[in-house]
Short mmCIF file of C-alpha atoms and ligand atoms in Angstrom, two decimals:
data_model
loop_
_atom_site.label_atom_id
_atom_site.label_comp_id
_atom_site.label_asym_id
_atom_site.label_seq_id
_atom_site.Cartn_x
_atom_site.Cartn_y
_atom_site.Cartn_z
CA MET A 6 0.00 0.00 0.00
CA ASP A 7 1.23 3.50 -0.89
CA THR A 8 2.13 5.77 2.01
CA ARG A 9 0.99 9.26 1.11
CA ASN A 10 2.55 12.45 2.36
CA ILE A 11 -0.61 13.93 3.85
CA ILE A 12 -4.13 12.86 4.63
CA ILE A 13 -6.56 15.59 5.66
CA VAL A 14 -9.71 14.58 7.50
CA GLY A 15 -12.47 17.19 7.24
CA SER A 16 -13.30 19.75 4.58
CA GLY A 17 -14.36 23.05 6.10
CA PRO A 18 -12.28 26.21 5.53
CA ALA A 19 -9.44 24.75 7.66
CA GLY A 20 -9.18 21.42 5.83
CA LEU A 21 -9.58 22.93 2.37
CA THR A 22 -7.00 25.65 3.01
CA ALA A 23 -4.62 22.96 4.26
CA ALA A 24 -5.39 21.01 1.05
CA ILE A 25 -4.66 24.04 -1.17
CA TYR A 26 -1.31 24.68 0.54
CA ALA A 27 -0.30 21.00 0.60
CA ALA A 28 -1.29 20.50 -3.03
CA ARG A 29 0.61 23.58 -4.16
CA ALA A 30 3.66 22.19 -2.31
CA ASN A 31 3.26 19.13 -4.56
CA LEU A 32 2.45 16.86 -1.62
CA LYS A 33 -0.64 15.37 -3.34
CA PRO A 34 -2.90 15.41 -0.27
CA LEU A 35 -5.84 13.08 0.11
CA VAL A 36 -8.85 14.83 1.64
CA ILE A 37 -11.41 12.61 3.32
CA GLU A 38 -14.11 15.20 3.12
CA GLY A 39 -17.01 13.44 4.82
CA TYR A 40 -20.51 12.79 3.50
CA GLN A 41 -21.46 16.28 4.67
CA SER A 42 -18.57 18.16 3.19
CA GLY A 43 -17.79 21.86 3.58
CA GLY A 44 -18.38 22.22 7.31
CA GLN A 45 -20.54 24.78 9.07
CA LEU A 46 -20.47 27.28 6.20
CA MET A 47 -22.71 24.90 4.27
CA LEU A 48 -25.42 25.80 6.81
CA THR A 49 -25.13 29.55 6.44
CA SER A 50 -26.43 31.78 3.71
CA GLU A 51 -24.41 34.89 3.00
CA VAL A 52 -20.89 35.33 4.37
CA GLU A 53 -19.94 39.00 4.54
CA ASN A 54 -16.80 38.90 6.66
CA PHE A 55 -14.54 36.65 4.61
CA PRO A 56 -11.96 39.02 3.15
CA GLY A 57 -11.86 39.38 -0.60
CA PHE A 58 -15.59 39.38 -1.28
CA GLU A 59 -16.68 42.98 -1.39
CA HIS A 60 -20.34 42.07 -1.79
CA GLY A 61 -20.28 38.90 0.31
CA VAL A 62 -20.43 35.30 -0.84
CA MET A 63 -22.83 32.46 -0.14
CA GLY A 64 -21.31 29.97 2.35
CA PRO A 65 -21.77 26.90 0.10
CA GLU A 66 -20.34 28.77 -2.89
CA LEU A 67 -17.24 29.77 -0.92
CA MET A 68 -16.70 26.13 0.03
CA LYS A 69 -17.27 24.92 -3.53
CA ASN A 70 -14.63 27.37 -4.76
CA MET A 71 -12.11 26.35 -2.09
CA ARG A 72 -12.62 22.69 -3.03
CA ALA A 73 -12.17 23.41 -6.75
CA GLN A 74 -9.04 25.43 -5.97
CA ALA A 75 -7.57 22.45 -4.06
CA ILE A 76 -8.43 20.07 -6.92
CA ARG A 77 -6.79 22.40 -9.44
CA PHE A 78 -3.48 21.91 -7.63
CA GLY A 79 -3.83 18.14 -7.39
CA ALA A 80 -5.67 17.38 -4.13
CA GLU A 81 -7.70 14.16 -4.23
CA PHE A 82 -11.01 13.77 -2.44
CA ILE A 83 -12.95 10.89 -0.95
CA SER A 84 -16.58 11.88 -0.37
CA ALA A 85 -17.19 9.69 2.66
CA ASP A 86 -16.54 9.74 6.40
CA ALA A 87 -13.33 8.45 7.94
CA THR A 88 -14.50 5.58 10.13
CA LYS A 89 -11.38 4.63 12.10
CA VAL A 90 -7.89 5.99 12.67
CA GLU A 91 -4.67 4.71 14.19
CA LEU A 92 -2.48 7.61 15.21
CA GLN A 93 1.09 6.84 16.07
CA ALA A 94 4.51 8.36 15.61
CA GLY A 95 5.17 6.41 12.38
CA VAL A 96 2.70 5.76 9.59
CA LYS A 97 -0.77 7.14 10.28
CA LYS A 98 -3.65 4.89 9.27
CA VAL A 99 -7.12 6.05 8.31
CA TRP A 100 -10.01 3.81 7.29
CA VAL A 101 -12.99 4.69 5.18
CA ASP A 102 -15.19 1.70 5.91
CA LYS A 103 -13.02 -1.30 4.92
CA THR A 104 -10.47 0.65 2.86
CA GLU A 105 -7.26 1.55 4.63
CA HIS A 106 -5.17 4.63 3.78
CA HIS A 107 -1.65 5.37 5.03
CA ALA A 108 0.21 8.67 5.34
CA LYS A 109 3.31 10.14 6.91
CA THR A 110 1.33 13.08 8.26
CA LEU A 111 -2.29 13.63 9.17
CA ILE A 112 -4.19 16.90 9.44
CA ILE A 113 -7.33 16.82 11.54
CA SER A 114 -9.90 19.44 10.56
CA THR A 115 -13.17 17.82 11.54
CA GLY A 116 -14.59 21.04 12.98
CA ALA A 117 -17.18 21.50 15.68
CA SER A 118 -20.92 21.42 15.61
CA ALA A 119 -23.05 24.05 17.29
CA ASN A 120 -25.39 22.39 19.75
CA LEU A 121 -29.02 22.74 18.79
CA LEU A 122 -32.22 22.41 20.76
CA GLY A 123 -33.56 19.73 18.45
CA LEU A 124 -36.77 21.51 17.41
CA LYS A 125 -38.05 20.69 13.92
CA ASN A 126 -38.51 24.32 12.86
CA GLU A 127 -35.11 25.23 14.27
CA SER A 128 -33.39 23.18 11.53
CA ARG A 129 -35.96 24.07 8.88
CA LEU A 130 -35.43 27.81 9.40
CA MET A 131 -31.64 27.61 9.86
CA GLY A 132 -30.14 30.45 7.82
CA ARG A 133 -33.59 32.03 7.49
CA GLY A 134 -33.74 33.67 10.90
CA VAL A 135 -32.25 30.87 13.00
CA SER A 136 -28.49 31.12 13.44
CA THR A 137 -25.73 29.79 15.65
CA CYS A 138 -23.25 32.59 14.96
CA ALA A 139 -23.87 36.23 15.90
CA THR A 140 -20.60 37.42 14.36
CA CYS A 141 -21.63 35.86 11.06
CA ASP A 142 -25.30 36.81 10.89
CA GLY A 143 -25.98 39.68 13.33
CA PHE A 144 -25.68 42.26 10.61
CA PHE A 145 -28.76 40.87 8.82
CA PHE A 146 -31.00 41.86 11.73
CA ARG A 147 -30.52 45.59 11.73
CA ASP A 148 -33.37 47.31 13.63
CA LYS A 149 -35.18 44.01 14.15
CA PRO A 150 -36.10 42.22 17.39
CA ILE A 151 -33.79 39.28 18.10
CA ALA A 152 -33.60 36.51 20.69
CA VAL A 153 -30.60 34.66 22.07
CA ILE A 154 -31.02 31.28 23.74
CA GLY A 155 -28.58 30.23 26.47
CA GLY A 156 -27.07 31.31 29.77
CA GLY A 157 -23.34 30.87 29.20
CA ASP A 158 -20.62 33.34 28.21
CA SER A 159 -21.44 32.84 24.52
CA ALA A 160 -25.07 33.83 25.06
CA MET A 161 -24.05 36.97 27.01
CA GLU A 162 -21.45 37.91 24.46
CA GLU A 163 -23.83 37.35 21.56
CA ALA A 164 -26.60 39.36 23.26
CA ASN A 165 -24.25 42.32 23.71
CA PHE A 166 -22.89 42.03 20.20
CA LEU A 167 -26.36 41.74 18.67
CA SER A 168 -27.55 44.83 20.53
CA ARG A 169 -25.46 46.83 18.03
CA PHE A 170 -27.83 45.74 15.31
CA GLY A 171 -31.20 44.69 16.71
CA SER A 172 -33.93 47.00 17.89
CA LYS A 173 -34.17 44.75 20.98
CA VAL A 174 -32.43 41.59 22.18
CA TYR A 175 -34.22 39.07 24.39
CA LEU A 176 -31.91 36.74 26.28
CA ILE A 177 -33.88 33.59 27.01
CA HIS A 178 -32.50 31.13 29.56
CA ARG A 179 -34.02 28.03 31.10
CA ARG A 180 -32.86 28.82 34.64
CA GLU A 181 -32.44 31.79 36.97
CA ASP A 182 -28.73 31.16 37.51
CA PHE A 183 -26.16 31.38 34.78
CA LYS A 184 -23.12 29.47 33.65
CA ALA A 185 -21.72 32.74 32.36
CA SER A 186 -19.11 34.67 34.32
CA GLN A 187 -20.39 37.53 36.47
CA ILE A 188 -18.70 40.22 34.42
CA MET A 189 -20.42 39.01 31.25
CA ILE A 190 -23.79 38.85 33.00
CA ASP A 191 -23.32 42.37 34.42
CA ARG A 192 -22.44 43.71 31.00
CA ALA A 193 -25.57 42.21 29.43
CA ARG A 194 -27.75 43.38 32.33
CA ALA A 195 -26.42 46.92 31.96
CA ASN A 196 -27.23 46.96 28.26
CA PRO A 197 -30.50 48.89 27.79
CA LYS A 198 -31.36 46.91 24.65
CA VAL A 199 -31.05 43.50 26.33
CA GLU A 200 -34.01 42.05 28.22
CA PHE A 201 -33.66 38.83 30.21
CA ILE A 202 -36.43 36.25 30.05
CA LEU A 203 -35.59 33.60 32.65
CA ASN A 204 -36.92 30.19 33.69
CA THR A 205 -38.14 29.92 30.15
CA ILE A 206 -37.58 27.46 27.32
CA LEU A 207 -38.09 27.76 23.62
CA GLU A 208 -40.86 25.37 22.59
CA ASP A 209 -40.96 26.21 18.90
CA VAL A 210 -39.73 28.61 16.26
CA LEU A 211 -42.59 30.21 14.35
CA GLY A 212 -42.67 31.22 10.69
CA GLU A 213 -43.29 29.73 7.25
CA ASN A 214 -40.29 30.86 5.18
CA GLU A 215 -38.52 32.94 7.76
CA VAL A 216 -38.66 33.44 11.50
CA THR A 217 -41.57 35.57 12.68
CA GLY A 218 -41.63 34.65 16.35
CA LEU A 219 -41.05 32.14 19.13
CA ARG A 220 -43.31 30.05 21.29
CA LEU A 221 -41.98 30.15 24.84
CA LYS A 222 -42.85 28.26 27.99
CA ASN A 223 -42.25 29.61 31.46
CA LEU A 224 -41.11 26.66 33.56
CA LYS A 225 -42.31 28.21 36.82
CA THR A 226 -45.86 29.06 35.75
CA GLN A 227 -46.11 26.49 32.89
CA GLN A 228 -47.63 29.27 30.81
CA THR A 229 -46.86 29.48 27.11
CA SER A 230 -46.57 32.74 25.22
CA GLU A 231 -45.51 34.05 21.84
CA LEU A 232 -42.70 36.51 21.31
CA LYS A 233 -42.26 38.44 18.08
CA VAL A 234 -38.68 38.26 16.82
CA GLU A 235 -37.14 38.00 13.38
CA GLY A 236 -33.92 36.33 14.42
CA VAL A 237 -33.04 33.71 17.01
CA PHE A 238 -29.47 32.83 17.93
CA VAL A 239 -28.99 29.49 19.61
CA ALA A 240 -25.95 29.83 21.90
CA ILE A 241 -26.01 26.66 23.96
CA GLY A 242 -22.44 25.54 23.32
CA HIS A 243 -20.48 23.67 20.68
CA THR A 244 -19.27 20.11 20.44
CA PRO A 245 -15.91 19.54 18.73
CA ASN A 246 -15.99 16.56 16.38
CA THR A 247 -13.33 14.44 18.04
CA LYS A 248 -15.09 11.10 18.55
CA LEU A 249 -12.96 9.43 15.87
CA PHE A 250 -9.76 10.31 17.73
CA ALA A 251 -10.90 9.64 21.30
CA GLY A 252 -8.26 8.04 23.48
CA GLN A 253 -5.54 8.54 20.85
CA ILE A 254 -4.75 12.24 21.06
CA THR A 255 -4.56 14.88 23.79
CA ILE A 256 -7.82 16.72 24.22
CA ASP A 257 -8.32 19.72 26.54
CA ASP A 258 -10.85 20.04 29.35
CA LYS A 259 -13.47 21.43 26.93
CA GLY A 260 -13.08 18.50 24.53
CA TYR A 261 -10.99 20.31 21.89
CA ILE A 262 -7.80 18.82 20.43
CA ARG A 263 -4.84 20.44 22.10
CA THR A 264 -2.38 22.06 19.72
CA SER A 265 1.06 23.40 20.48
CA SER A 266 1.78 26.69 22.21
CA GLU A 267 5.12 26.82 20.36
CA LYS A 268 5.13 29.52 17.70
CA THR A 269 7.27 27.35 15.40
CA HIS A 270 4.58 24.67 14.94
CA VAL A 271 1.24 26.00 16.16
CA ALA A 272 -0.81 23.18 14.65
CA ALA A 273 1.18 20.31 16.20
CA THR A 274 -0.64 17.86 18.47
CA ASN A 275 1.05 15.55 20.99
CA ILE A 276 1.63 12.97 18.22
CA PRO A 277 4.55 13.64 15.86
CA GLY A 278 3.25 14.23 12.34
CA VAL A 279 -0.36 14.78 13.42
CA TYR A 280 -1.70 18.32 13.16
CA ALA A 281 -5.06 19.90 13.95
CA CYS A 282 -6.64 23.08 12.62
CA GLY A 283 -9.95 24.91 12.60
CA ASP A 284 -12.77 24.61 15.10
CA VAL A 285 -11.77 21.13 16.30
CA GLN A 286 -8.94 22.86 18.21
CA ASP A 287 -10.39 26.36 18.66
CA SER A 288 -13.09 27.08 21.21
CA ARG A 289 -12.53 30.81 21.07
CA TYR A 290 -12.51 32.45 17.64
CA ARG A 291 -14.47 29.92 15.54
CA GLN A 292 -14.44 32.04 12.39
CA ALA A 293 -14.02 30.86 8.80
CA ILE A 294 -11.02 33.11 8.36
CA THR A 295 -9.25 31.96 11.54
CA ALA A 296 -9.99 28.35 10.56
CA ALA A 297 -8.52 28.98 7.10
CA GLY A 298 -5.45 30.60 8.67
CA SER A 299 -4.92 27.65 10.98
CA GLY A 300 -5.34 25.28 8.00
CA CYS A 301 -2.50 27.09 6.28
CA ALA A 302 -0.35 26.73 9.42
CA ALA A 303 -1.15 23.00 9.64
CA ALA A 304 -0.11 22.40 6.02
CA LEU A 305 3.15 24.34 6.50
CA ASP A 306 3.87 22.49 9.76
CA ALA A 307 3.25 19.14 8.02
CA GLN A 308 5.45 20.21 5.12
CA HIS A 309 8.32 21.06 7.51
CA PHE A 310 7.84 17.74 9.29
CA LEU A 311 8.11 15.87 5.97
CA GLU A 312 11.22 17.83 4.99
CA ASN A 313 12.88 17.01 8.32
CA HIS A 314 11.92 13.32 8.20
CA GLU A 315 12.85 12.66 4.56
CA ALA A 316 14.93 9.50 4.27
P1 LIG B 417 -21.65 26.84 28.05
O1 LIG B 417 -21.62 25.36 28.09
O2 LIG B 417 -20.80 27.58 29.01
O3 LIG B 417 -23.15 27.36 28.27
C1 LIG B 417 -24.20 26.78 27.59
C2 LIG B 417 -25.49 27.42 28.07
O4 LIG B 417 -26.54 26.90 27.26
C3 LIG B 417 -25.84 27.12 29.51
O5 LIG B 417 -26.37 28.24 30.14
C4 LIG B 417 -26.90 26.02 29.40
O6 LIG B 417 -27.91 26.08 30.38
C5 LIG B 417 -27.56 26.37 28.09
N1 LIG B 417 -28.10 25.16 27.48
C6 LIG B 417 -27.45 24.02 27.16
N2 LIG B 417 -28.28 23.14 26.61
C7 LIG B 417 -29.50 23.73 26.59
C8 LIG B 417 -30.77 23.31 26.14
N3 LIG B 417 -30.96 22.12 25.58
N4 LIG B 417 -31.81 24.17 26.27
C9 LIG B 417 -31.63 25.40 26.82
N5 LIG B 417 -30.44 25.85 27.26
C10 LIG B 417 -29.39 25.01 27.16
O7 LIG B 417 -21.32 27.21 26.50
P2 LIG B 417 -20.83 28.59 25.89
O8 LIG B 417 -20.81 28.40 24.42
O9 LIG B 417 -21.56 29.72 26.44
O10 LIG B 417 -19.31 28.70 26.38
C11 LIG B 417 -18.37 27.68 26.05
C12 LIG B 417 -17.00 28.05 26.65
O11 LIG B 417 -16.45 29.18 25.96
C13 LIG B 417 -17.11 28.44 28.12
O12 LIG B 417 -15.99 27.96 28.77
C14 LIG B 417 -17.08 29.95 28.09
O13 LIG B 417 -16.58 30.52 29.27
C15 LIG B 417 -16.17 30.22 26.88
N6 LIG B 417 -16.50 31.54 26.30
C16 LIG B 417 -15.83 32.62 26.76
C17 LIG B 417 -16.10 33.89 26.26
C18 LIG B 417 -15.33 35.05 26.79
O14 LIG B 417 -14.64 34.91 27.77
N7 LIG B 417 -15.45 36.20 26.19
C19 LIG B 417 -17.11 34.10 25.24
C20 LIG B 417 -17.79 32.90 24.83
C21 LIG B 417 -17.49 31.67 25.37
P3 LIG B 417 -27.64 25.63 31.91
O15 LIG B 417 -26.82 26.73 32.49
O16 LIG B 417 -29.00 25.50 32.46
O17 LIG B 417 -26.88 24.33 31.82
#
């Protein structure tokens, strides 16, 4: 069996940028892109903050272009999920069902998934009023009433951020106490545009083609009510997609793959020749552009590793 230079698992902005860089370095990367390729940008509509697109770009189109760019330089793709890996210092092994692939280096870019409430209309109206990213979509709700669901730091931060755009921001949380830090709570409480609705859960998102309101239930009184909003931001945490690598790689206390703090190889994991980039190792920035940047770093780190380990 051939041992490739690089296998990349995952195909969001991080994985595809890594593929572009590795392919242009003539390393002929194999990208195992997953059945649901393209990552979280496939779930968004317009992306206005990715540099280089003066008038914005649709998320799926951006990903299609990145993929085509990688192919142009010789990256190969398998449109299926990696099902098993064996990560060790030597040859890295990745399975796609029964087929085994070997490489000298592996780049992990499997991303993270925003946690959702699991309501039917929440998925149906995703990108049409329902969002999981205030930085990405807040701008579309200028002068409109918005809701944020959650009681952690993300929810507080998103509520404050969204108050720059929305006419009003309702912060809806299922309890009276918060997971968020006190300073973040105080900041949101002091914001005249933010109104807290506590002990309350979201029962359903209302609207045919776009969000027109929410059906809420107060857990203390059991009363249901309707709230008119045009946007709802679900901020109940993220789950990094690391199941495939569990027990084989160092993961931090939030479940993200730990990458190096050394400036000379920022994408390195604890296993020589294994690198991670994008949201699977970033609980903080979670932007397409930071993911792309870290994908570039991972490809360059892998390239240096290959140069230093050439027979
Ligand atoms: P957290 O896990 O901290 O908070 C999630 C919140 O969502 C909790 O309040 C939780 O409620 C609520 N929640 C979870 N599931 C549901 C559900 N099914 N229905 C309703 N509510 C639900 O996630 P965050 O994304 O807020 O933060 C993740 C990490 O990132 C944290 O460590 C945080 O400190 C950090 N962070 C830091 C920031 C900063 O410092 N500027 C900004 C953003 C994040 P409950 O409390 O009842 O469990």
